[in-house]
mmCIF file of C-alpha atoms in Angstrom:
data_model
loop_
_atom_site.group_PDB
_atom_site.id
_atom_site.type_symbol
_atom_site.label_atom_id
_atom_site.label_comp_id
_atom_site.label_asym_id
_atom_site.label_seq_id
_atom_site.Cartn_x
_atom_site.Cartn_y
_atom_site.Cartn_z
ATOM 1 C CA MET A 1 0.000 0.000 0.000
ATOM 2 C CA SER A 2 1.380 3.364 -0.939
ATOM 3 C CA GLU A 3 -0.449 5.382 1.654
ATOM 4 C CA HIS A 4 1.940 8.244 1.809
ATOM 5 C CA HIS A 5 0.480 11.282 0.110
ATOM 6 C CA VAL A 6 0.071 14.358 2.225
ATOM 7 C CA LEU A 7 -2.562 16.681 0.844
ATOM 8 C CA LEU A 8 -2.382 20.283 1.866
ATOM 9 C CA ILE A 9 -5.465 22.201 0.880
ATOM 10 C CA GLU A 10 -4.711 25.899 0.989
ATOM 11 C CA ASN A 11 -7.061 27.244 -1.643
ATOM 12 C CA PRO A 12 -10.825 27.184 -1.984
ATOM 13 C CA CYS A 13 -11.932 23.909 -3.508
ATOM 14 C CA ALA A 14 -14.578 21.229 -3.250
ATOM 15 C CA LEU A 15 -13.859 17.674 -2.193
ATOM 16 C CA ASN A 16 -16.134 14.821 -3.060
ATOM 17 C CA ILE A 17 -16.042 11.116 -3.701
ATOM 18 C CA HIS A 18 -16.398 10.238 -7.348
ATOM 19 C CA LEU A 19 -15.998 6.662 -8.597
ATOM 20 C CA GLU A 20 -14.397 5.638 -5.279
ATOM 21 C CA CYS A 21 -11.709 8.292 -5.602
ATOM 22 C CA LEU A 22 -11.364 11.571 -3.773
ATOM 23 C CA LYS A 23 -11.985 14.261 -6.345
ATOM 24 C CA ILE A 24 -10.612 17.720 -5.702
ATOM 25 C CA SER A 25 -12.238 20.353 -7.885
ATOM 26 C CA ARG A 26 -10.880 23.863 -8.134
ATOM 27 C CA ALA A 27 -12.264 26.744 -10.131
ATOM 28 C CA GLY A 28 -10.717 26.937 -13.580
ATOM 29 C CA GLU A 29 -8.524 23.867 -13.197
ATOM 30 C CA GLU A 30 -8.669 20.181 -14.010
ATOM 31 C CA PRO A 31 -9.953 18.167 -11.066
ATOM 32 C CA ILE A 32 -7.477 15.877 -9.299
ATOM 33 C CA ARG A 33 -8.439 12.322 -8.375
ATOM 34 C CA ILE A 34 -6.681 10.273 -5.707
ATOM 35 C CA ARG A 35 -7.452 6.906 -4.153
ATOM 36 C CA PRO A 36 -8.341 7.433 -0.473
ATOM 37 C CA SER A 37 -6.043 4.518 0.422
ATOM 38 C CA ASP A 38 -3.073 6.501 -0.937
ATOM 39 C CA ILE A 39 -3.646 9.382 1.477
ATOM 40 C CA ALA A 40 -1.792 9.597 4.771
ATOM 41 C CA VAL A 41 -2.831 13.049 5.925
ATOM 42 C CA LEU A 42 -5.383 15.506 4.596
ATOM 43 C CA CYS A 43 -4.591 18.929 5.967
ATOM 44 C CA LEU A 44 -7.424 21.430 5.618
ATOM 45 C CA HIS A 45 -5.751 24.773 5.695
ATOM 46 C CA HIS A 46 -8.422 26.937 4.170
ATOM 47 C CA HIS A 47 -11.717 27.870 5.741
ATOM 48 C CA THR A 48 -13.841 27.592 2.615
ATOM 49 C CA VAL A 49 -12.980 24.034 1.599
ATOM 50 C CA GLN A 50 -16.216 22.189 0.982
ATOM 51 C CA LEU A 51 -16.578 18.553 1.866
ATOM 52 C CA SER A 52 -19.233 16.110 2.952
ATOM 53 C CA VAL A 53 -19.516 13.545 5.687
ATOM 54 C CA HIS A 54 -19.183 10.942 2.969
ATOM 55 C CA VAL A 55 -15.677 12.224 2.198
ATOM 56 C CA LEU A 56 -14.724 12.151 5.883
ATOM 57 C CA ARG A 57 -16.053 8.637 6.209
ATOM 58 C CA ARG A 58 -14.250 7.261 3.164
ATOM 59 C CA LEU A 59 -10.957 8.829 4.212
ATOM 60 C CA THR A 60 -11.071 7.581 7.789
ATOM 61 C CA GLU A 61 -12.170 4.139 6.604
ATOM 62 C CA SER A 62 -9.060 3.912 4.498
ATOM 63 C CA GLY A 63 -6.819 5.055 7.317
ATOM 64 C CA ALA A 64 -6.165 8.727 6.618
ATOM 65 C CA ALA A 65 -5.824 11.401 9.286
ATOM 66 C CA ILE A 66 -7.712 14.645 8.731
ATOM 67 C CA LEU A 67 -6.266 17.796 10.183
ATOM 68 C CA VAL A 68 -8.021 21.139 10.564
ATOM 69 C CA VAL A 69 -5.663 24.079 10.881
ATOM 70 C CA ASP A 70 -6.409 27.459 12.474
ATOM 71 C CA ASP A 71 -5.188 30.881 11.319
ATOM 72 C CA GLN A 72 -2.048 30.478 13.447
ATOM 73 C CA HIS A 73 -1.161 27.444 11.292
ATOM 74 C CA GLN A 74 -1.646 25.242 14.334
ATOM 75 C CA PRO A 75 -3.855 22.192 14.165
ATOM 76 C CA SER A 76 -7.099 22.973 15.925
ATOM 77 C CA GLY A 77 -8.610 19.560 15.439
ATOM 78 C CA MET A 78 -7.843 16.117 14.161
ATOM 79 C CA MET A 79 -9.918 13.214 12.960
ATOM 80 C CA LEU A 80 -8.421 9.774 13.142
ATOM 81 C CA PRO A 81 -9.349 6.329 11.909
ATOM 82 C CA THR A 82 -10.801 4.054 14.552
ATOM 83 C CA PHE A 83 -10.465 0.827 12.628
ATOM 84 C CA GLY A 84 -8.089 -1.882 13.686
ATOM 85 C CA ARG A 85 -10.000 -1.576 16.941
ATOM 86 C CA PRO A 86 -10.691 -5.233 17.684
ATOM 87 C CA HIS A 87 -7.467 -5.179 19.715
ATOM 88 C CA ALA A 88 -8.395 -1.959 21.450
ATOM 89 C CA THR A 89 -9.352 -3.505 24.799
ATOM 90 C CA VAL A 90 -6.319 -5.757 24.896
ATOM 91 C CA ARG A 91 -4.060 -2.826 24.057
ATOM 92 C CA LEU A 92 -5.661 -0.605 26.672
ATOM 93 C CA ARG A 93 -5.085 -3.276 29.324
ATOM 94 C CA GLN A 94 -1.482 -3.660 28.194
ATOM 95 C CA GLN A 95 -0.963 0.092 28.331
ATOM 96 C CA ILE A 96 -2.364 0.302 31.853
ATOM 97 C CA GLU A 97 -0.232 -2.675 32.829
ATOM 98 C CA LEU A 98 2.883 -0.933 31.503
ATOM 99 C CA ASP A 99 1.896 2.248 33.286
ATOM 100 C CA ARG A 100 1.729 0.409 36.614
ATOM 101 C CA SER A 101 4.936 -1.552 36.206
ATOM 102 C CA LYS A 102 8.412 -0.106 36.394
ATOM 103 C CA LEU A 103 8.856 -0.794 32.730
ATOM 104 C CA HIS A 104 7.444 2.545 31.635
ATOM 105 C CA ALA A 105 10.398 4.239 33.314
ATOM 106 C CA LEU A 106 12.733 2.186 31.122
ATOM 107 C CA VAL A 107 10.837 3.166 27.991
ATOM 108 C CA TRP A 108 10.957 6.849 28.944
ATOM 109 C CA GLN A 109 14.672 6.527 29.645
ATOM 110 C CA GLN A 110 15.239 5.333 26.085
ATOM 111 C CA LEU A 111 13.127 8.129 24.625
ATOM 112 C CA VAL A 112 14.863 10.894 26.577
ATOM 113 C CA SER A 113 18.264 9.470 25.830
ATOM 114 C CA ALA A 114 17.418 9.326 22.112
ATOM 115 C CA ARG A 115 16.180 12.913 22.234
ATOM 116 C CA LEU A 116 19.434 14.129 23.819
ATOM 117 C CA ARG A 117 21.500 12.153 21.331
ATOM 118 C CA SER A 118 19.576 13.620 18.402
ATOM 119 C CA GLN A 119 20.066 17.127 19.819
ATOM 120 C CA SER A 120 23.796 16.540 19.982
ATOM 121 C CA TRP A 121 23.830 15.437 16.305
ATOM 122 C CA VAL A 122 22.151 18.650 15.215
ATOM 123 C CA LEU A 123 24.503 20.839 17.269
ATOM 124 C CA GLU A 124 27.503 18.878 16.060
ATOM 125 C CA ALA A 125 26.533 19.349 12.425
ATOM 126 C CA TYR A 126 26.544 23.123 12.982
ATOM 127 C CA GLY A 127 29.694 23.175 15.105
ATOM 128 C CA ARG A 128 27.963 24.359 18.277
ATOM 129 C CA ALA A 129 29.892 23.869 21.510
ATOM 130 C CA PRO A 130 27.462 21.943 23.774
ATOM 131 C CA ALA A 131 27.233 19.014 21.321
ATOM 132 C CA ALA A 132 29.659 16.881 23.319
ATOM 133 C CA ARG A 133 27.948 17.745 26.590
ATOM 134 C CA LEU A 134 24.578 16.682 25.243
ATOM 135 C CA ALA A 135 26.030 13.432 23.940
ATOM 136 C CA ARG A 136 27.416 12.800 27.423
ATOM 137 C CA LEU A 137 24.086 13.662 29.067
ATOM 138 C CA ALA A 138 22.404 11.124 26.759
ATOM 139 C CA GLY A 139 24.440 8.366 28.383
ATOM 140 C CA LEU A 140 23.552 9.474 31.899
ATOM 141 C CA VAL A 141 19.757 9.340 31.651
ATOM 142 C CA GLU A 142 18.281 7.286 34.475
ATOM 143 C CA PRO A 143 15.082 5.223 34.302
ATOM 144 C CA GLY A 144 12.143 7.611 34.225
ATOM 145 C CA ASP A 145 14.640 10.469 33.704
ATOM 146 C CA ALA A 146 14.857 10.922 37.453
ATOM 147 C CA GLY A 147 17.564 13.568 37.129
ATOM 148 C CA HIS A 148 15.491 15.666 34.666
ATOM 149 C CA LEU A 149 18.245 15.641 32.103
ATOM 150 C CA GLU A 150 15.703 16.339 29.390
ATOM 151 C CA GLY A 151 15.147 19.830 30.755
ATOM 152 C CA GLN A 152 18.848 20.489 31.159
ATOM 153 C CA GLY A 153 19.478 19.323 27.636
ATOM 154 C CA ALA A 154 16.699 21.499 26.257
ATOM 155 C CA ARG A 155 18.145 24.623 27.880
ATOM 156 C CA LEU A 156 21.623 23.967 26.490
ATOM 157 C CA TYR A 157 20.191 23.094 23.112
ATOM 158 C CA TRP A 158 17.866 26.033 22.524
ATOM 159 C CA ASP A 159 20.406 28.510 23.871
ATOM 160 C CA SER A 160 22.988 27.547 21.309
ATOM 161 C CA LEU A 161 21.063 26.217 18.308
ATOM 162 C CA PHE A 162 20.430 29.475 16.460
ATOM 163 C CA ASP A 163 22.778 32.364 15.720
ATOM 164 C CA GLN A 164 20.257 34.805 17.122
ATOM 165 C CA PRO A 165 18.861 34.913 20.670
ATOM 166 C CA PHE A 166 16.007 32.457 20.724
ATOM 167 C CA LYS A 167 13.229 31.528 23.090
ATOM 168 C CA ARG A 168 11.188 28.431 22.450
ATOM 169 C CA LYS A 169 7.474 29.160 22.388
ATOM 170 C CA LYS A 170 4.876 26.450 21.941
ATOM 171 C CA ARG A 171 1.708 28.509 21.744
ATOM 172 C CA ASP A 172 0.786 31.706 19.923
ATOM 173 C CA ALA A 173 4.290 32.139 18.603
ATOM 174 C CA LYS A 174 4.866 35.333 16.650
ATOM 175 C CA ASP A 175 8.446 34.836 15.502
ATOM 176 C CA MET A 176 9.216 32.927 12.352
ATOM 177 C CA ILE A 177 11.489 30.280 13.891
ATOM 178 C CA ASN A 178 8.900 29.160 16.433
ATOM 179 C CA ILE A 179 6.155 29.198 13.826
ATOM 180 C CA HIS A 180 8.276 26.993 11.566
ATOM 181 C CA LEU A 181 9.117 24.604 14.408
ATOM 182 C CA ASN A 182 5.525 24.380 15.601
ATOM 183 C CA PHE A 183 4.265 23.670 12.127
ATOM 184 C CA GLY A 184 6.831 20.922 11.582
ATOM 185 C CA TYR A 185 6.121 19.323 14.953
ATOM 186 C CA SER A 186 2.382 19.377 14.376
ATOM 187 C CA LEU A 187 2.833 17.529 11.101
ATOM 188 C CA LEU A 188 5.043 14.931 12.777
ATOM 189 C CA ARG A 189 2.541 14.603 15.593
ATOM 190 C CA SER A 190 -0.307 13.982 13.161
ATOM 191 C CA LEU A 191 1.720 11.219 11.481
ATOM 192 C CA ILE A 192 2.488 9.634 14.851
ATOM 193 C CA THR A 193 -1.078 9.928 16.133
ATOM 194 C CA ARG A 194 -2.336 8.272 13.004
ATOM 195 C CA GLU A 195 -0.004 5.315 13.480
ATOM 196 C CA LEU A 196 -1.054 5.052 17.131
ATOM 197 C CA ALA A 197 -4.690 4.981 16.082
ATOM 198 C CA GLN A 198 -3.993 2.211 13.580
ATOM 199 C CA ALA A 199 -2.187 0.192 16.242
ATOM 200 C CA ALA A 200 -5.264 0.670 18.485
ATOM 201 C CA LEU A 201 -3.192 2.476 21.116
ATOM 202 C CA ARG A 202 -4.760 5.145 23.301
ATOM 203 C CA PRO A 203 -2.847 8.363 22.705
ATOM 204 C CA GLU A 204 -3.900 9.764 26.106
ATOM 205 C CA LEU A 205 -1.881 7.203 28.066
ATOM 206 C CA GLY A 206 1.646 8.472 27.730
ATOM 207 C CA VAL A 207 4.860 7.025 29.032
ATOM 208 C CA GLY A 208 6.706 10.188 30.034
ATOM 209 C CA HIS A 209 4.109 12.812 29.158
ATOM 210 C CA ARG A 210 1.409 12.505 31.773
ATOM 211 C CA SER A 211 -0.554 15.701 31.496
ATOM 212 C CA THR A 212 -4.222 15.261 32.295
ATOM 213 C CA GLU A 213 -5.101 17.923 29.752
ATOM 214 C CA ASN A 214 -3.119 16.604 26.815
ATOM 215 C CA PRO A 215 -5.064 14.062 24.762
ATOM 216 C CA PHE A 216 -1.894 13.177 22.833
ATOM 217 C CA ASN A 217 0.557 12.271 25.596
ATOM 218 C CA LEU A 218 1.733 9.100 23.906
ATOM 219 C CA ALA A 219 2.180 10.862 20.552
ATOM 220 C CA ASP A 220 4.317 13.488 22.295
ATOM 221 C CA ASP A 221 6.439 10.695 23.773
ATOM 222 C CA PHE A 222 7.230 9.317 20.343
ATOM 223 C CA LEU A 223 7.684 12.825 18.992
ATOM 224 C CA GLU A 224 10.791 13.299 21.138
ATOM 225 C CA PRO A 225 13.237 11.128 19.166
ATOM 226 C CA TYR A 226 11.931 12.507 15.852
ATOM 227 C CA ARG A 227 11.887 16.226 16.647
ATOM 228 C CA PHE A 228 15.434 16.749 15.474
ATOM 229 C CA LEU A 229 14.284 16.201 11.880
ATOM 230 C CA VAL A 230 12.242 19.397 12.094
ATOM 231 C CA GLU A 231 14.935 21.313 13.948
ATOM 232 C CA ARG A 232 17.660 20.300 11.517
ATOM 233 C CA LEU A 233 15.472 21.506 8.684
ATOM 234 C CA VAL A 234 14.763 24.882 10.273
ATOM 235 C CA VAL A 235 18.425 25.496 11.192
ATOM 236 C CA SER A 236 19.554 24.579 7.701
ATOM 237 C CA ARG A 237 17.199 27.148 6.163
ATOM 238 C CA PRO A 238 16.659 29.770 8.846
ATOM 239 C CA PRO A 239 13.684 31.993 8.067
ATOM 240 C CA HIS A 240 14.296 35.713 7.649
ATOM 241 C CA LYS A 241 12.853 38.239 10.036
ATOM 242 C CA GLY A 242 9.738 40.050 8.947
ATOM 243 C CA GLU A 243 8.863 37.395 6.386
ATOM 244 C CA LYS A 244 5.368 35.959 6.218
ATOM 245 C CA PHE A 245 4.783 32.268 6.833
ATOM 246 C CA SER A 246 3.767 31.477 3.264
ATOM 247 C CA SER A 247 2.499 28.307 1.669
ATOM 248 C CA GLU A 248 5.925 27.977 0.024
ATOM 249 C CA HIS A 249 7.469 27.747 3.514
ATOM 250 C CA ARG A 250 4.980 25.111 4.533
ATOM 251 C CA ARG A 251 5.695 23.148 1.408
ATOM 252 C CA GLN A 252 9.420 23.327 2.079
ATOM 253 C CA ILE A 253 8.987 22.029 5.615
ATOM 254 C CA ILE A 254 6.747 19.187 4.567
ATOM 255 C CA SER A 255 8.764 18.051 1.583
ATOM 256 C CA GLY A 256 11.950 18.513 3.616
ATOM 257 C CA LEU A 257 10.567 16.234 6.294
ATOM 258 C CA PHE A 258 9.501 13.563 3.854
ATOM 259 C CA GLU A 259 12.720 13.656 1.848
ATOM 260 C CA GLN A 260 14.896 12.791 4.822
ATOM 261 C CA ASN A 261 15.662 9.167 5.407
ATOM 262 C CA VAL A 262 15.578 7.938 8.977
ATOM 263 C CA ARG A 263 18.071 5.306 10.058
ATOM 264 C CA LEU A 264 16.721 2.522 12.269
ATOM 265 C CA GLY A 265 18.882 -0.496 13.035
ATOM 266 C CA ASP A 266 21.026 -0.775 9.953
ATOM 267 C CA GLN A 267 18.430 0.310 7.410
ATOM 268 C CA ASP A 268 17.170 3.611 6.087
ATOM 269 C CA PHE A 269 13.445 4.235 6.144
ATOM 270 C CA ARG A 270 11.184 6.933 4.879
ATOM 271 C CA LEU A 271 9.615 8.939 7.668
ATOM 272 C CA PRO A 272 6.143 7.315 7.866
ATOM 273 C CA ALA A 273 7.670 3.815 7.693
ATOM 274 C CA ALA A 274 10.214 4.693 10.391
ATOM 275 C CA ILE A 275 7.466 5.918 12.726
ATOM 276 C CA ARG A 276 5.550 2.715 12.107
ATOM 277 C CA LYS A 277 8.643 0.654 12.983
ATOM 278 C CA THR A 278 9.179 2.573 16.225
ATOM 279 C CA ILE A 279 5.578 2.066 17.282
ATOM 280 C CA ALA A 280 5.762 -1.622 16.332
ATOM 281 C CA SER A 281 8.735 -1.970 18.677
ATOM 282 C CA TYR A 282 6.646 -0.365 21.445
ATOM 283 C CA LEU A 283 3.876 -2.880 20.754
ATOM 284 C CA ARG A 284 6.409 -5.696 21.167
ATOM 285 C CA ILE A 285 7.334 -4.312 24.575
ATOM 286 C CA LEU A 286 3.654 -4.124 25.522
ATOM 287 C CA GLU A 287 3.005 -7.669 24.373
ATOM 288 C CA ALA A 288 6.031 -9.176 26.054
ATOM 289 C CA GLY A 289 5.116 -7.286 29.239
ATOM 290 C CA GLY A 290 8.803 -6.576 29.767
ATOM 291 C CA VAL A 291 9.809 -10.207 29.934
ATOM 292 C CA GLY A 292 13.129 -11.196 28.454
ATOM 293 C CA ARG A 293 15.160 -8.942 26.251
ATOM 294 C CA ARG A 294 12.262 -7.349 24.440
ATOM 295 C CA ARG A 295 12.629 -4.017 26.140
ATOM 296 C CA LYS A 296 14.307 -2.042 23.414
ATOM 297 C CA LEU A 297 12.558 0.556 21.336
ATOM 298 C CA LEU A 298 13.633 0.967 17.736
ATOM 299 C CA LEU A 299 14.661 4.617 17.602
ATOM 300 C CA PRO A 300 16.320 6.859 15.011
ATOM 301 C CA GLU A 301 20.080 6.575 14.888
ATOM 302 C CA ARG A 302 22.792 8.927 13.766
ATOM 303 C CA PRO A 303 22.087 10.004 10.208
ATOM 304 C CA GLN A 304 24.801 9.185 7.681
ATOM 305 C CA MET B 1 6.449 3.376 -12.669
ATOM 306 C CA TRP B 2 3.631 4.210 -15.068
ATOM 307 C CA LEU B 3 1.008 1.701 -16.091
ATOM 308 C CA ILE B 4 -0.654 2.419 -19.403
ATOM 309 C CA ALA B 5 -3.872 0.662 -20.345
ATOM 310 C CA VAL B 6 -5.011 0.681 -23.972
ATOM 311 C CA TYR B 7 -7.986 -1.223 -25.291
ATOM 312 C CA ASP B 8 -10.327 -2.016 -28.100
ATOM 313 C CA CYS B 9 -13.790 -3.007 -26.924
ATOM 314 C CA PRO B 10 -16.652 -4.165 -29.119
ATOM 315 C CA MET B 11 -19.649 -1.849 -28.839
ATOM 316 C CA THR B 12 -22.058 -3.548 -31.194
ATOM 317 C CA THR B 13 -24.642 -4.905 -28.736
ATOM 318 C CA PRO B 14 -26.107 -3.321 -25.607
ATOM 319 C CA GLU B 15 -24.496 -6.084 -23.506
ATOM 320 C CA ALA B 16 -21.078 -5.370 -24.999
ATOM 321 C CA ARG B 17 -21.518 -1.650 -24.366
ATOM 322 C CA HIS B 18 -22.477 -2.397 -20.775
ATOM 323 C CA GLU B 19 -19.425 -4.580 -20.260
ATOM 324 C CA TYR B 20 -17.283 -1.845 -21.735
ATOM 325 C CA THR B 21 -18.742 0.770 -19.370
ATOM 326 C CA VAL B 22 -18.145 -1.458 -16.376
ATOM 327 C CA PHE B 23 -14.527 -1.939 -17.394
ATOM 328 C CA ARG B 24 -13.968 1.757 -18.056
ATOM 329 C CA LYS B 25 -15.415 2.658 -14.669
ATOM 330 C CA ARG B 26 -13.220 0.058 -13.057
ATOM 331 C CA LEU B 27 -10.181 1.843 -14.460
ATOM 332 C CA LEU B 28 -11.476 5.195 -13.199
ATOM 333 C CA LYS B 29 -12.250 3.730 -9.766
ATOM 334 C CA ASN B 30 -8.661 2.599 -9.577
ATOM 335 C CA ALA B 31 -7.544 6.180 -10.161
ATOM 336 C CA PHE B 32 -6.489 5.747 -13.763
ATOM 337 C CA ILE B 33 -6.515 8.988 -15.692
ATOM 338 C CA GLN B 34 -7.971 9.143 -19.143
ATOM 339 C CA VAL B 35 -5.460 10.596 -21.578
ATOM 340 C CA GLN B 36 -7.163 9.668 -24.839
ATOM 341 C CA TYR B 37 -10.411 7.897 -25.693
ATOM 342 C CA SER B 38 -9.086 4.423 -25.024
ATOM 343 C CA LEU B 39 -5.802 5.190 -23.315
ATOM 344 C CA TYR B 40 -5.566 5.425 -19.535
ATOM 345 C CA VAL B 41 -2.533 5.916 -17.304
ATOM 346 C CA ARG B 42 -1.740 5.666 -13.644
ATOM 347 C CA HIS B 43 1.427 6.193 -11.653
ATOM 348 C CA PHE B 44 2.614 3.605 -9.113
ATOM 349 C CA PRO B 45 5.385 4.023 -6.554
ATOM 350 C CA THR B 46 6.784 0.574 -7.299
ATOM 351 C CA MET B 47 6.751 -1.960 -10.096
ATOM 352 C CA ALA B 48 5.260 -4.553 -7.737
ATOM 353 C CA ALA B 49 2.245 -2.333 -7.096
ATOM 354 C CA ALA B 50 1.712 -1.881 -10.846
ATOM 355 C CA GLU B 51 2.071 -5.618 -11.386
ATOM 356 C CA ALA B 52 -0.547 -6.290 -8.697
ATOM 357 C CA MET B 53 -2.936 -3.917 -10.426
ATOM 358 C CA ILE B 54 -2.522 -5.789 -13.733
ATOM 359 C CA GLN B 55 -3.244 -9.072 -11.962
ATOM 360 C CA ARG B 56 -6.389 -7.616 -10.482
ATOM 361 C CA LEU B 57 -7.643 -6.143 -13.726
ATOM 362 C CA LYS B 58 -6.812 -8.930 -16.133
ATOM 363 C CA HIS B 59 -9.736 -11.130 -15.130
ATOM 364 C CA GLN B 60 -12.193 -8.310 -15.567
ATOM 365 C CA ILE B 61 -11.786 -7.338 -19.168
ATOM 366 C CA PRO B 62 -14.892 -7.492 -21.367
ATOM 367 C CA SER B 63 -15.378 -10.559 -23.554
ATOM 368 C CA ASP B 64 -14.020 -10.068 -27.097
ATOM 369 C CA ALA B 65 -12.088 -7.021 -25.960
ATOM 370 C CA LYS B 66 -8.394 -6.504 -26.506
ATOM 371 C CA VAL B 67 -6.582 -4.852 -23.627
ATOM 372 C CA ALA B 68 -2.868 -4.199 -23.290
ATOM 373 C CA PHE B 69 -1.160 -3.078 -20.092
ATOM 374 C CA MET B 70 2.179 -1.432 -20.714
ATOM 375 C CA LEU B 71 4.726 -0.576 -18.078
ATOM 376 C CA MET B 72 6.966 2.426 -18.426
ATOM 377 C CA THR B 73 9.593 3.799 -16.120
ATOM 378 C CA ASP B 74 9.294 7.422 -15.024
ATOM 379 C CA LYS B 75 12.220 8.268 -17.286
ATOM 380 C CA GLN B 76 10.671 6.653 -20.326
ATOM 381 C CA TYR B 77 7.355 8.331 -19.646
ATOM 382 C CA ALA B 78 9.085 11.681 -19.376
ATOM 383 C CA MET B 79 10.517 11.161 -22.869
ATOM 384 C CA THR B 80 7.043 11.048 -24.389
ATOM 385 C CA ARG B 81 6.632 13.703 -27.030
ATOM 386 C CA GLU B 82 3.124 14.917 -27.292
ATOM 387 C CA PHE B 83 1.596 17.289 -29.799
ATOM 388 C CA LEU B 84 -1.639 19.100 -29.340
ATOM 389 C CA GLY B 85 -3.794 20.883 -31.828
ATOM 390 C CA PRO B 86 -4.190 24.667 -31.794
ATOM 391 C CA ARG B 87 -6.817 24.543 -29.032
ATOM 392 C CA PRO B 88 -5.342 22.168 -26.459
ATOM 393 C CA LYS B 89 -7.856 21.044 -23.895
ATOM 394 C CA GLN B 90 -5.821 18.976 -21.502
ATOM 395 C CA GLN B 91 -2.266 18.073 -20.750
ATOM 396 C CA ARG B 92 -0.558 14.825 -19.957
ATOM 397 C CA PRO B 93 -0.647 14.104 -16.219
ATOM 398 C CA ASP B 94 2.527 14.338 -14.134
ATOM 399 C CA ALA B 95 3.563 11.854 -11.487
ATOM 400 C CA PRO B 96 1.901 12.911 -8.239
ATOM 401 C CA ASP B 97 4.180 14.474 -5.643
ATOM 402 C CA GLN B 98 4.275 12.992 -2.208
ATOM 403 C CA ILE B 99 3.208 16.362 -0.920
ATOM 404 C CA MET B 100 0.416 17.947 -2.879
ATOM 405 C CA LEU B 101 -0.240 21.586 -2.259
ATOM 406 C CA ILE B 102 -3.669 22.487 -3.507
#
């Protein structure tokens, strides 16, 4: 199955299902037809896009995520497939089980360590001083990140990543760098959440993220080791001050993200496949219940 | 990889016409794009996917019809030279990008 198209709708158009394909009609242009099973994410970025419940149903049935974006370019809502749910109860029990056992601390340790390692790669590629320190921190992470090395790492990282003074802002960002980062992360998160939904995992039950207000705790956990892809992209093409966040920028971020290969084990994967592999390794941990050697997550390794 | 479907279908009886319509719709349902009256194309990410499509379609061709499925690499397809009359209506489709900005 080649379910890897990301559709970004940024202009007025009408979506409907015609002969089992999604038909996108725009004024004055030839309609486009795509099989719903080829679509990974449909991102609705314009407020006058017309579509019917039938379209939503067909897309979710074939496993696509639908993302509604607000005027800040942040996702304001997401619709996910609920199929593959026969395992849902079993998975939920396994997730609760993991949450109660000490094993979740070991999973979080791996995620934080991977995050710190990936931060050190990015800094190293740009010759920033704290790269070695971050690499060292990555080796010191304790189960459950008891020493809060993630926070320490983040401070070092954000202070030295950009040439200009920079403050990381998650919400209502006004500066271009934060807007770029937030957009990239939200796309990654939608890819991860979609894979979680297909694996019948509850995204609320996180391993390290345990906010009671965040419905995507688990997605944010798996976001950690993949965030560097977005950051590397933004550092390599830093946005100019006073520029507008145009559709060309968005396109660059998205195609940049999808063009990068992610190394897992000794193989290179495209981004959606890599995320799927990582989540499959988490499922193996859940199923084994931490018995034996099946405790290792498959996480991105140093890019070539 | 591009898969090109060309066919000749008999249209002499109502049954034959019906069979033809069913087949044509089947191509459209599988996201083939009509380039000429009996020439349809679709892009596949891999040769295996194109091969699977041929296997699925080959049992469903109308009786007495002649259908050929041709495989072309992206490079070969790009070498196609196409000429349009003075009032061109449509252009040859491009391979879809992974990211489509609409």
